[in-house]
Amino acid sequence: MSKHPTYDELPIDPKYPAHSAWGLWGEDDNLGTLNLLTAERVAAARDCIKKGQIFPMNWKLEEPEMPLFGRQAIKHQIMPHNPEKLGFDDWYDDYNPQSSSQWDGLRHVCHMPAKKYYNNISPDAILNGETERLGVHHMARRGIAGRAVLLDYARWAEKNGKAFDPFVYTEITVEELDAVAADQKVEIKPGDILMVRTGWIKKYEEVGMAGLSAQTDIKHPSCAGVKACQDTFRWVWNHQISAVAGDAYPFEAFPPPSWEESCHSMFLGGWGMPIGEMFYLEKLAEDSAQDGVYEYFFTSAPLNKLNGVASPPNAICIK
């Protein structure tokens, strides 16, 4: 389309779910809001590289020690090539790509009110292997690169004397996101990858699994995050954000009041927007707090796994 519709102008056809982007980039589209990462925007993002500093976004695969939601912990084995141990291979067992840093791909959660995945794909078509639509391989074969911005909510809250615990259910409003952006003097531009830091990983690394388990049920956890509501959906969409990511295991405050009006339902199922979770933002945030620069060249290479649901981000921010 020649004009990017506003949130209140969605859907483009009344046959699609309310406020969804189904059909916007074609009914056969598998990339959703990643289409906003145009060649021009990717090229412009190179201007964010000033110092050549590199900040990997992947957290340790071994963390958290006990994966949340009852997911399996990765098992790593090393096998020698021969009895003399002159060479080794290794392999992973019980590896769930959503046990640590991850992209939630478009097969992860459907548009709950419609009970369909992005662009009207049925659950059965995915489960029964009837389609390759929306597999994480589409993201991988395209690649993700562009400008990313960080909104360091945790530092802003501390600076402003706001009582805040990332392990406790807290809804971050769009008004607060705007206040953080203004305080950091960062402008969100069309096509940006938006990263929000709550300090969840920082606290986890201070208190460990025992501290986390003392505050929440790790099979049914709760934590702080962006408020899932119409104001947030309108704000994110109208900023033309291409993907979102946070340092906690969801992006929204969790659990959402309802899955029908959750960020997962609208972003993944409604817009085809990848959600990054447990991105390691600590060193990046510390450096940005020192130099006041909160924009980066961002690159990510998801696993090229046919029909995959999710992937470690394999992401890097460069300043």
mmCIF file of C-alpha atoms in Angstrom:
data_model
loop_
_atom_site.group_PDB
_atom_site.id
_atom_site.type_symbol
_atom_site.label_atom_id
_atom_site.label_comp_id
_atom_site.label_asym_id
_atom_site.label_seq_id
_atom_site.Cartn_x
_atom_site.Cartn_y
_atom_site.Cartn_z
ATOM 1 C CA MET A 1 0.000 0.000 0.000
ATOM 2 C CA SER A 2 1.187 3.530 -0.739
ATOM 3 C CA LYS A 3 0.137 4.725 2.747
ATOM 4 C CA HIS A 4 0.703 2.928 6.007
ATOM 5 C CA PRO A 5 -2.741 2.730 7.625
ATOM 6 C CA THR A 6 -3.168 3.905 11.191
ATOM 7 C CA TYR A 7 -4.291 1.533 13.897
ATOM 8 C CA ASP A 8 -7.818 2.898 13.698
ATOM 9 C CA GLU A 9 -7.846 2.328 9.912
ATOM 10 C CA LEU A 10 -7.193 -1.411 10.368
ATOM 11 C CA PRO A 11 -8.176 -3.863 9.051
ATOM 12 C CA ILE A 12 -7.858 -3.015 5.360
ATOM 13 C CA ASP A 13 -10.876 -5.238 4.630
ATOM 14 C CA PRO A 14 -13.796 -5.889 7.010
ATOM 15 C CA LYS A 15 -13.444 -9.628 6.419
ATOM 16 C CA TYR A 16 -10.286 -9.563 8.554
ATOM 17 C CA PRO A 17 -10.176 -9.386 12.392
ATOM 18 C CA ALA A 18 -10.453 -5.996 14.055
ATOM 19 C CA HIS A 19 -7.230 -3.954 13.976
ATOM 20 C CA SER A 20 -5.320 -6.787 12.305
ATOM 21 C CA ALA A 21 -2.837 -6.310 9.462
ATOM 22 C CA TRP A 22 -4.033 -9.381 7.583
ATOM 23 C CA GLY A 23 -3.729 -8.844 3.849
ATOM 24 C CA LEU A 24 -1.801 -5.586 4.219
ATOM 25 C CA TRP A 25 1.325 -7.049 2.606
ATOM 26 C CA GLY A 26 -0.611 -9.657 0.653
ATOM 27 C CA GLU A 27 -2.602 -12.691 1.748
ATOM 28 C CA ASP A 28 0.427 -14.925 1.118
ATOM 29 C CA ASP A 29 2.774 -12.818 3.265
ATOM 30 C CA ASN A 30 4.877 -14.610 5.917
ATOM 31 C CA LEU A 31 6.877 -11.681 7.298
ATOM 32 C CA GLY A 32 4.346 -9.270 8.777
ATOM 33 C CA THR A 33 5.848 -6.102 10.205
ATOM 34 C CA LEU A 34 9.355 -7.109 9.132
ATOM 35 C CA ASN A 35 8.195 -5.714 5.780
ATOM 36 C CA LEU A 36 8.718 -2.296 7.395
ATOM 37 C CA LEU A 37 12.477 -2.938 7.325
ATOM 38 C CA THR A 38 12.895 -1.564 3.821
ATOM 39 C CA ALA A 39 16.250 -1.386 2.077
ATOM 40 C CA GLU A 40 16.284 2.380 2.603
ATOM 41 C CA ARG A 41 15.719 2.027 6.345
ATOM 42 C CA VAL A 42 18.362 -0.663 6.692
ATOM 43 C CA ALA A 43 20.856 1.500 4.820
ATOM 44 C CA ALA A 44 20.026 4.512 6.983
ATOM 45 C CA ALA A 45 20.625 2.452 10.142
ATOM 46 C CA ARG A 46 24.338 2.274 9.327
ATOM 47 C CA ASP A 47 24.570 5.863 10.571
ATOM 48 C CA CYS A 48 24.054 4.492 14.090
ATOM 49 C CA ILE A 49 27.533 2.952 13.982
ATOM 50 C CA LYS A 50 29.922 5.495 15.439
ATOM 51 C CA LYS A 51 32.320 3.629 17.743
ATOM 52 C CA GLY A 52 32.246 0.109 16.337
ATOM 53 C CA GLN A 53 31.245 -1.379 19.707
ATOM 54 C CA ILE A 54 29.467 -4.745 19.542
ATOM 55 C CA PHE A 55 26.833 -5.924 22.023
ATOM 56 C CA PRO A 56 25.512 -9.495 21.633
ATOM 57 C CA MET A 57 21.871 -9.904 22.651
ATOM 58 C CA ASN A 58 21.927 -13.651 23.392
ATOM 59 C CA TRP A 59 21.878 -14.556 27.089
ATOM 60 C CA LYS A 60 23.603 -17.719 28.283
ATOM 61 C CA LEU A 61 21.834 -20.837 26.961
ATOM 62 C CA GLU A 62 22.057 -22.278 30.474
ATOM 63 C CA GLU A 63 19.917 -19.478 31.915
ATOM 64 C CA PRO A 64 17.462 -19.451 33.480
ATOM 65 C CA GLU A 65 18.686 -22.553 35.290
ATOM 66 C CA MET A 66 15.186 -24.041 35.224
ATOM 67 C CA PRO A 67 13.337 -22.897 32.084
ATOM 68 C CA LEU A 68 9.986 -21.272 32.727
ATOM 69 C CA PHE A 69 6.567 -22.708 31.873
ATOM 70 C CA GLY A 70 7.845 -26.249 32.423
ATOM 71 C CA ARG A 71 10.069 -26.178 29.359
ATOM 72 C CA GLN A 72 13.023 -28.525 29.203
ATOM 73 C CA ALA A 73 16.561 -27.558 30.121
ATOM 74 C CA ILE A 74 19.188 -27.978 27.418
ATOM 75 C CA LYS A 75 21.566 -30.946 27.692
ATOM 76 C CA HIS A 76 25.005 -30.602 26.127
ATOM 77 C CA GLN A 77 27.219 -33.558 25.284
ATOM 78 C CA ILE A 78 30.695 -33.772 23.760
ATOM 79 C CA MET A 79 31.753 -36.819 21.737
ATOM 80 C CA PRO A 80 35.354 -37.528 20.687
ATOM 81 C CA HIS A 81 35.962 -38.467 17.060
ATOM 82 C CA ASN A 82 38.232 -41.351 18.069
ATOM 83 C CA PRO A 83 39.739 -43.041 21.111
ATOM 84 C CA GLU A 84 42.754 -40.705 21.020
ATOM 85 C CA LYS A 85 40.404 -37.706 21.501
ATOM 86 C CA LEU A 86 42.051 -35.869 18.621
ATOM 87 C CA GLY A 87 38.817 -34.124 17.706
ATOM 88 C CA PHE A 88 35.345 -33.553 19.137
ATOM 89 C CA ASP A 89 31.759 -33.054 18.077
ATOM 90 C CA ASP A 90 28.977 -31.874 20.342
ATOM 91 C CA TRP A 91 25.227 -32.050 20.313
ATOM 92 C CA TYR A 92 22.232 -30.737 22.219
ATOM 93 C CA ASP A 93 19.386 -32.809 23.611
ATOM 94 C CA ASP A 94 16.029 -31.514 24.871
ATOM 95 C CA TYR A 95 16.754 -28.116 23.356
ATOM 96 C CA ASN A 96 13.717 -25.849 23.420
ATOM 97 C CA PRO A 97 14.580 -22.665 21.485
ATOM 98 C CA GLN A 98 12.305 -20.732 23.851
ATOM 99 C CA SER A 99 14.154 -21.731 27.024
ATOM 100 C CA SER A 100 16.473 -18.677 26.932
ATOM 101 C CA SER A 101 16.894 -15.666 24.595
ATOM 102 C CA GLN A 102 14.399 -16.082 21.775
ATOM 103 C CA TRP A 103 12.303 -14.729 18.992
ATOM 104 C CA ASP A 104 8.691 -15.795 19.273
ATOM 105 C CA GLY A 105 7.919 -16.584 15.641
ATOM 106 C CA LEU A 106 4.554 -16.274 13.944
ATOM 107 C CA ARG A 107 3.556 -19.856 14.732
ATOM 108 C CA HIS A 108 3.847 -19.308 18.487
ATOM 109 C CA VAL A 109 0.480 -17.709 19.329
ATOM 110 C CA CYS A 110 -2.560 -17.143 17.151
ATOM 111 C CA HIS A 111 -4.903 -14.174 16.970
ATOM 112 C CA MET A 112 -7.002 -15.381 19.882
ATOM 113 C CA PRO A 113 -10.371 -13.857 18.976
ATOM 114 C CA ALA A 114 -10.146 -15.292 15.435
ATOM 115 C CA LYS A 115 -8.521 -18.601 16.499
ATOM 116 C CA LYS A 116 -6.277 -18.278 13.441
ATOM 117 C CA TYR A 117 -2.630 -17.412 12.982
ATOM 118 C CA TYR A 118 -1.374 -14.372 11.069
ATOM 119 C CA ASN A 119 -2.986 -14.037 7.653
ATOM 120 C CA ASN A 120 -5.725 -16.589 8.365
ATOM 121 C CA ILE A 121 -3.611 -19.738 8.820
ATOM 122 C CA SER A 122 -5.431 -22.499 10.716
ATOM 123 C CA PRO A 123 -3.903 -24.310 13.714
ATOM 124 C CA ASP A 124 -4.527 -27.689 12.087
ATOM 125 C CA ALA A 125 -2.649 -26.702 8.936
ATOM 126 C CA ILE A 126 0.418 -25.996 11.078
ATOM 127 C CA LEU A 127 0.117 -28.986 13.412
ATOM 128 C CA ASN A 128 -0.557 -31.480 10.623
ATOM 129 C CA GLY A 129 2.315 -30.237 8.452
ATOM 130 C CA GLU A 130 -0.039 -29.130 5.687
ATOM 131 C CA THR A 131 1.712 -25.805 5.143
ATOM 132 C CA GLU A 132 5.101 -24.125 5.416
ATOM 133 C CA ARG A 133 3.420 -20.775 6.070
ATOM 134 C CA LEU A 134 4.733 -18.659 8.951
ATOM 135 C CA GLY A 135 7.635 -21.004 9.774
ATOM 136 C CA VAL A 136 10.624 -19.307 11.388
ATOM 137 C CA HIS A 137 12.619 -20.163 8.253
ATOM 138 C CA HIS A 138 10.897 -17.254 6.498
ATOM 139 C CA MET A 139 12.444 -14.830 9.000
ATOM 140 C CA ALA A 140 15.782 -16.603 8.727
ATOM 141 C CA ARG A 141 15.938 -16.552 4.942
ATOM 142 C CA ARG A 142 15.071 -12.870 4.882
ATOM 143 C CA GLY A 143 17.313 -11.858 7.779
ATOM 144 C CA ILE A 144 16.593 -9.037 10.225
ATOM 145 C CA ALA A 145 18.590 -5.814 10.196
ATOM 146 C CA GLY A 146 17.853 -2.180 10.841
ATOM 147 C CA ARG A 147 17.789 0.493 13.515
ATOM 148 C CA ALA A 148 17.033 -0.547 17.090
ATOM 149 C CA VAL A 149 16.264 1.709 20.032
ATOM 150 C CA LEU A 150 16.368 0.888 23.730
ATOM 151 C CA LEU A 151 13.961 2.310 26.285
ATOM 152 C CA ASP A 152 15.612 1.643 29.634
ATOM 153 C CA TYR A 153 12.538 1.676 31.841
ATOM 154 C CA ALA A 154 14.347 0.193 34.835
ATOM 155 C CA ARG A 155 16.917 3.016 35.008
ATOM 156 C CA TRP A 156 14.257 5.640 34.385
ATOM 157 C CA ALA A 157 12.144 4.264 37.234
ATOM 158 C CA GLU A 158 15.119 4.255 39.605
ATOM 159 C CA LYS A 159 16.128 7.764 38.559
ATOM 160 C CA ASN A 160 12.628 9.051 39.243
ATOM 161 C CA GLY A 161 12.196 7.297 42.582
ATOM 162 C CA LYS A 162 9.532 4.944 41.288
ATOM 163 C CA ALA A 163 9.229 1.734 43.294
ATOM 164 C CA PHE A 164 9.653 -1.074 40.795
ATOM 165 C CA ASP A 165 10.443 -4.781 40.932
ATOM 166 C CA PRO A 166 10.750 -6.602 37.575
ATOM 167 C CA PHE A 167 9.651 -9.871 39.207
ATOM 168 C CA VAL A 168 6.337 -8.296 40.298
ATOM 169 C CA TYR A 169 3.404 -7.831 37.926
ATOM 170 C CA THR A 170 3.591 -4.189 36.838
ATOM 171 C CA GLU A 171 2.042 -2.627 33.740
ATOM 172 C CA ILE A 172 4.274 -0.145 31.890
ATOM 173 C CA THR A 173 2.054 2.360 30.092
ATOM 174 C CA VAL A 174 2.673 4.140 26.801
ATOM 175 C CA GLU A 175 2.801 7.406 28.717
ATOM 176 C CA GLU A 176 5.748 6.011 30.654
ATOM 177 C CA LEU A 177 7.397 4.764 27.469
ATOM 178 C CA ASP A 178 7.070 8.277 26.051
ATOM 179 C CA ALA A 179 8.572 9.698 29.245
ATOM 180 C CA VAL A 180 11.544 7.307 29.031
ATOM 181 C CA ALA A 181 12.086 8.207 25.366
ATOM 182 C CA ALA A 182 11.967 11.929 26.200
ATOM 183 C CA ASP A 183 14.378 11.507 29.112
ATOM 184 C CA GLN A 184 16.821 9.588 26.889
ATOM 185 C CA LYS A 185 16.303 12.028 24.003
ATOM 186 C CA VAL A 186 15.589 9.150 21.629
ATOM 187 C CA GLU A 187 13.147 9.331 18.733
ATOM 188 C CA ILE A 188 11.320 6.205 17.579
ATOM 189 C CA LYS A 189 11.291 6.044 13.776
ATOM 190 C CA PRO A 190 9.329 3.908 11.285
ATOM 191 C CA GLY A 191 10.829 0.440 10.950
ATOM 192 C CA ASP A 192 12.595 0.495 14.326
ATOM 193 C CA ILE A 193 13.135 -2.585 16.465
ATOM 194 C CA LEU A 194 11.954 -1.505 19.922
ATOM 195 C CA MET A 195 13.701 -2.958 22.977
ATOM 196 C CA VAL A 196 12.420 -2.322 26.514
ATOM 197 C CA ARG A 197 14.564 -3.068 29.564
ATOM 198 C CA THR A 198 12.833 -3.924 32.839
ATOM 199 C CA GLY A 199 15.931 -5.172 34.648
ATOM 200 C CA TRP A 200 14.555 -8.727 34.864
ATOM 201 C CA ILE A 201 17.816 -10.406 33.813
ATOM 202 C CA LYS A 202 19.832 -8.118 36.088
ATOM 203 C CA LYS A 203 17.771 -9.160 39.105
ATOM 204 C CA TYR A 204 17.829 -12.824 38.085
ATOM 205 C CA GLU A 205 21.622 -12.756 37.904
ATOM 206 C CA GLU A 206 21.686 -11.228 41.412
ATOM 207 C CA VAL A 207 19.266 -13.649 43.120
ATOM 208 C CA GLY A 208 19.360 -16.738 40.871
ATOM 209 C CA MET A 209 16.713 -19.385 40.450
ATOM 210 C CA ALA A 210 16.135 -19.603 44.200
ATOM 211 C CA GLY A 211 15.285 -15.903 44.338
ATOM 212 C CA LEU A 212 13.027 -16.138 41.324
ATOM 213 C CA SER A 213 11.232 -19.203 42.666
ATOM 214 C CA ALA A 214 10.672 -17.417 45.973
ATOM 215 C CA GLN A 215 8.673 -14.711 44.189
ATOM 216 C CA THR A 216 6.808 -16.588 41.489
ATOM 217 C CA ASP A 217 5.674 -20.015 40.335
ATOM 218 C CA ILE A 218 8.071 -20.739 37.464
ATOM 219 C CA LYS A 219 5.464 -22.902 35.716
ATOM 220 C CA HIS A 220 2.925 -20.062 35.922
ATOM 221 C CA PRO A 221 5.131 -16.997 36.385
ATOM 222 C CA SER A 222 4.342 -13.318 36.634
ATOM 223 C CA CYS A 223 6.505 -10.265 35.983
ATOM 224 C CA ALA A 224 6.585 -6.655 34.858
ATOM 225 C CA GLY A 225 6.215 -5.595 31.237
ATOM 226 C CA VAL A 226 4.408 -3.360 28.812
ATOM 227 C CA LYS A 227 0.689 -3.032 29.473
ATOM 228 C CA ALA A 228 -1.397 -5.121 27.085
ATOM 229 C CA CYS A 229 -4.244 -2.849 26.020
ATOM 230 C CA GLN A 230 -5.636 -0.896 23.106
ATOM 231 C CA ASP A 231 -3.501 2.171 23.924
ATOM 232 C CA THR A 232 -0.338 0.075 23.660
ATOM 233 C CA PHE A 233 -1.445 -1.582 20.439
ATOM 234 C CA ARG A 234 -2.264 1.803 18.898
ATOM 235 C CA TRP A 235 1.063 3.288 20.075
ATOM 236 C CA VAL A 236 3.180 0.419 18.754
ATOM 237 C CA TRP A 237 1.396 0.167 15.418
ATOM 238 C CA ASN A 238 1.286 3.922 14.749
ATOM 239 C CA HIS A 239 5.038 4.172 15.444
ATOM 240 C CA GLN A 240 5.476 1.589 12.643
ATOM 241 C CA ILE A 241 7.681 -0.613 14.786
ATOM 242 C CA SER A 242 8.956 -3.700 12.969
ATOM 243 C CA ALA A 243 9.651 -5.926 16.005
ATOM 244 C CA VAL A 244 9.699 -5.671 19.787
ATOM 245 C CA ALA A 245 11.948 -7.234 22.397
ATOM 246 C CA GLY A 246 12.468 -7.163 26.136
ATOM 247 C CA ASP A 247 14.754 -8.636 28.781
ATOM 248 C CA ALA A 248 12.025 -10.651 30.511
ATOM 249 C CA TYR A 249 10.349 -13.836 29.320
ATOM 250 C CA PRO A 250 7.362 -12.006 27.855
ATOM 251 C CA PHE A 251 7.172 -8.486 26.418
ATOM 252 C CA GLU A 252 3.924 -7.584 28.164
ATOM 253 C CA ALA A 253 3.211 -7.598 31.888
ATOM 254 C CA PHE A 254 2.538 -11.242 32.604
ATOM 255 C CA PRO A 255 0.170 -12.914 32.747
ATOM 256 C CA PRO A 256 -1.968 -10.666 30.522
ATOM 257 C CA PRO A 257 -5.467 -9.886 31.822
ATOM 258 C CA SER A 258 -6.793 -11.971 28.931
ATOM 259 C CA TRP A 259 -5.120 -13.789 26.042
ATOM 260 C CA GLU A 260 -7.728 -12.289 23.703
ATOM 261 C CA GLU A 261 -6.247 -8.842 24.378
ATOM 262 C CA SER A 262 -2.610 -9.756 24.856
ATOM 263 C CA CYS A 263 0.428 -8.445 23.008
ATOM 264 C CA HIS A 264 1.109 -12.006 21.879
ATOM 265 C CA SER A 265 -2.315 -12.282 20.261
ATOM 266 C CA MET A 266 -2.214 -8.909 18.524
ATOM 267 C CA PHE A 267 1.485 -8.686 17.636
ATOM 268 C CA LEU A 268 2.088 -12.274 16.499
ATOM 269 C CA GLY A 269 -1.368 -13.251 15.306
ATOM 270 C CA GLY A 270 -2.734 -9.879 14.256
ATOM 271 C CA TRP A 271 0.266 -8.162 12.691
ATOM 272 C CA GLY A 272 2.919 -10.827 12.164
ATOM 273 C CA MET A 273 5.292 -8.970 14.496
ATOM 274 C CA PRO A 274 8.093 -11.042 16.101
ATOM 275 C CA ILE A 275 8.455 -10.724 19.869
ATOM 276 C CA GLY A 276 11.918 -10.979 21.385
ATOM 277 C CA GLU A 277 12.192 -12.302 24.935
ATOM 278 C CA MET A 278 15.047 -12.577 27.439
ATOM 279 C CA PHE A 279 17.305 -10.395 25.281
ATOM 280 C CA TYR A 280 20.512 -9.685 27.180
ATOM 281 C CA LEU A 281 20.425 -5.883 27.461
ATOM 282 C CA GLU A 282 22.642 -5.254 30.495
ATOM 283 C CA LYS A 283 25.963 -4.285 28.902
ATOM 284 C CA LEU A 284 24.193 -2.341 26.168
ATOM 285 C CA ALA A 285 22.121 -0.411 28.709
ATOM 286 C CA GLU A 286 25.153 0.342 30.872
ATOM 287 C CA ASP A 287 27.107 1.717 27.914
ATOM 288 C CA SER A 288 24.153 3.784 26.737
ATOM 289 C CA ALA A 289 23.665 5.234 30.215
ATOM 290 C CA GLN A 290 27.261 6.448 30.038
ATOM 291 C CA ASP A 291 27.238 8.013 26.576
ATOM 292 C CA GLY A 292 23.528 8.855 26.199
ATOM 293 C CA VAL A 293 23.203 7.009 22.887
ATOM 294 C CA TYR A 294 20.197 4.683 22.665
ATOM 295 C CA GLU A 295 20.095 3.886 18.954
ATOM 296 C CA TYR A 296 21.999 1.037 17.298
ATOM 297 C CA PHE A 297 22.527 -0.892 14.128
ATOM 298 C CA PHE A 298 20.789 -4.188 14.809
ATOM 299 C CA THR A 299 21.215 -7.514 13.072
ATOM 300 C CA SER A 300 19.669 -10.914 13.764
ATOM 301 C CA ALA A 301 19.986 -14.295 12.068
ATOM 302 C CA PRO A 302 17.281 -16.686 13.336
ATOM 303 C CA LEU A 303 17.731 -20.429 12.892
ATOM 304 C CA ASN A 304 16.956 -21.465 9.328
ATOM 305 C CA LYS A 305 14.706 -24.286 10.519
ATOM 306 C CA LEU A 306 11.946 -25.260 8.150
ATOM 307 C CA ASN A 307 8.562 -24.815 9.854
ATOM 308 C CA GLY A 308 10.141 -23.759 13.151
ATOM 309 C CA VAL A 309 8.086 -21.946 15.784
ATOM 310 C CA ALA A 310 10.818 -19.945 17.524
ATOM 311 C CA SER A 311 14.547 -19.298 17.465
ATOM 312 C CA PRO A 312 17.380 -17.862 19.498
ATOM 313 C CA PRO A 313 17.820 -14.343 18.130
ATOM 314 C CA ASN A 314 21.541 -14.527 17.332
ATOM 315 C CA ALA A 315 21.270 -10.758 17.493
ATOM 316 C CA ILE A 316 23.887 -8.027 17.826
ATOM 317 C CA CYS A 317 23.630 -4.296 18.422
ATOM 318 C CA ILE A 318 26.479 -2.146 17.087
ATOM 319 C CA LYS A 319 27.129 1.444 18.202
#
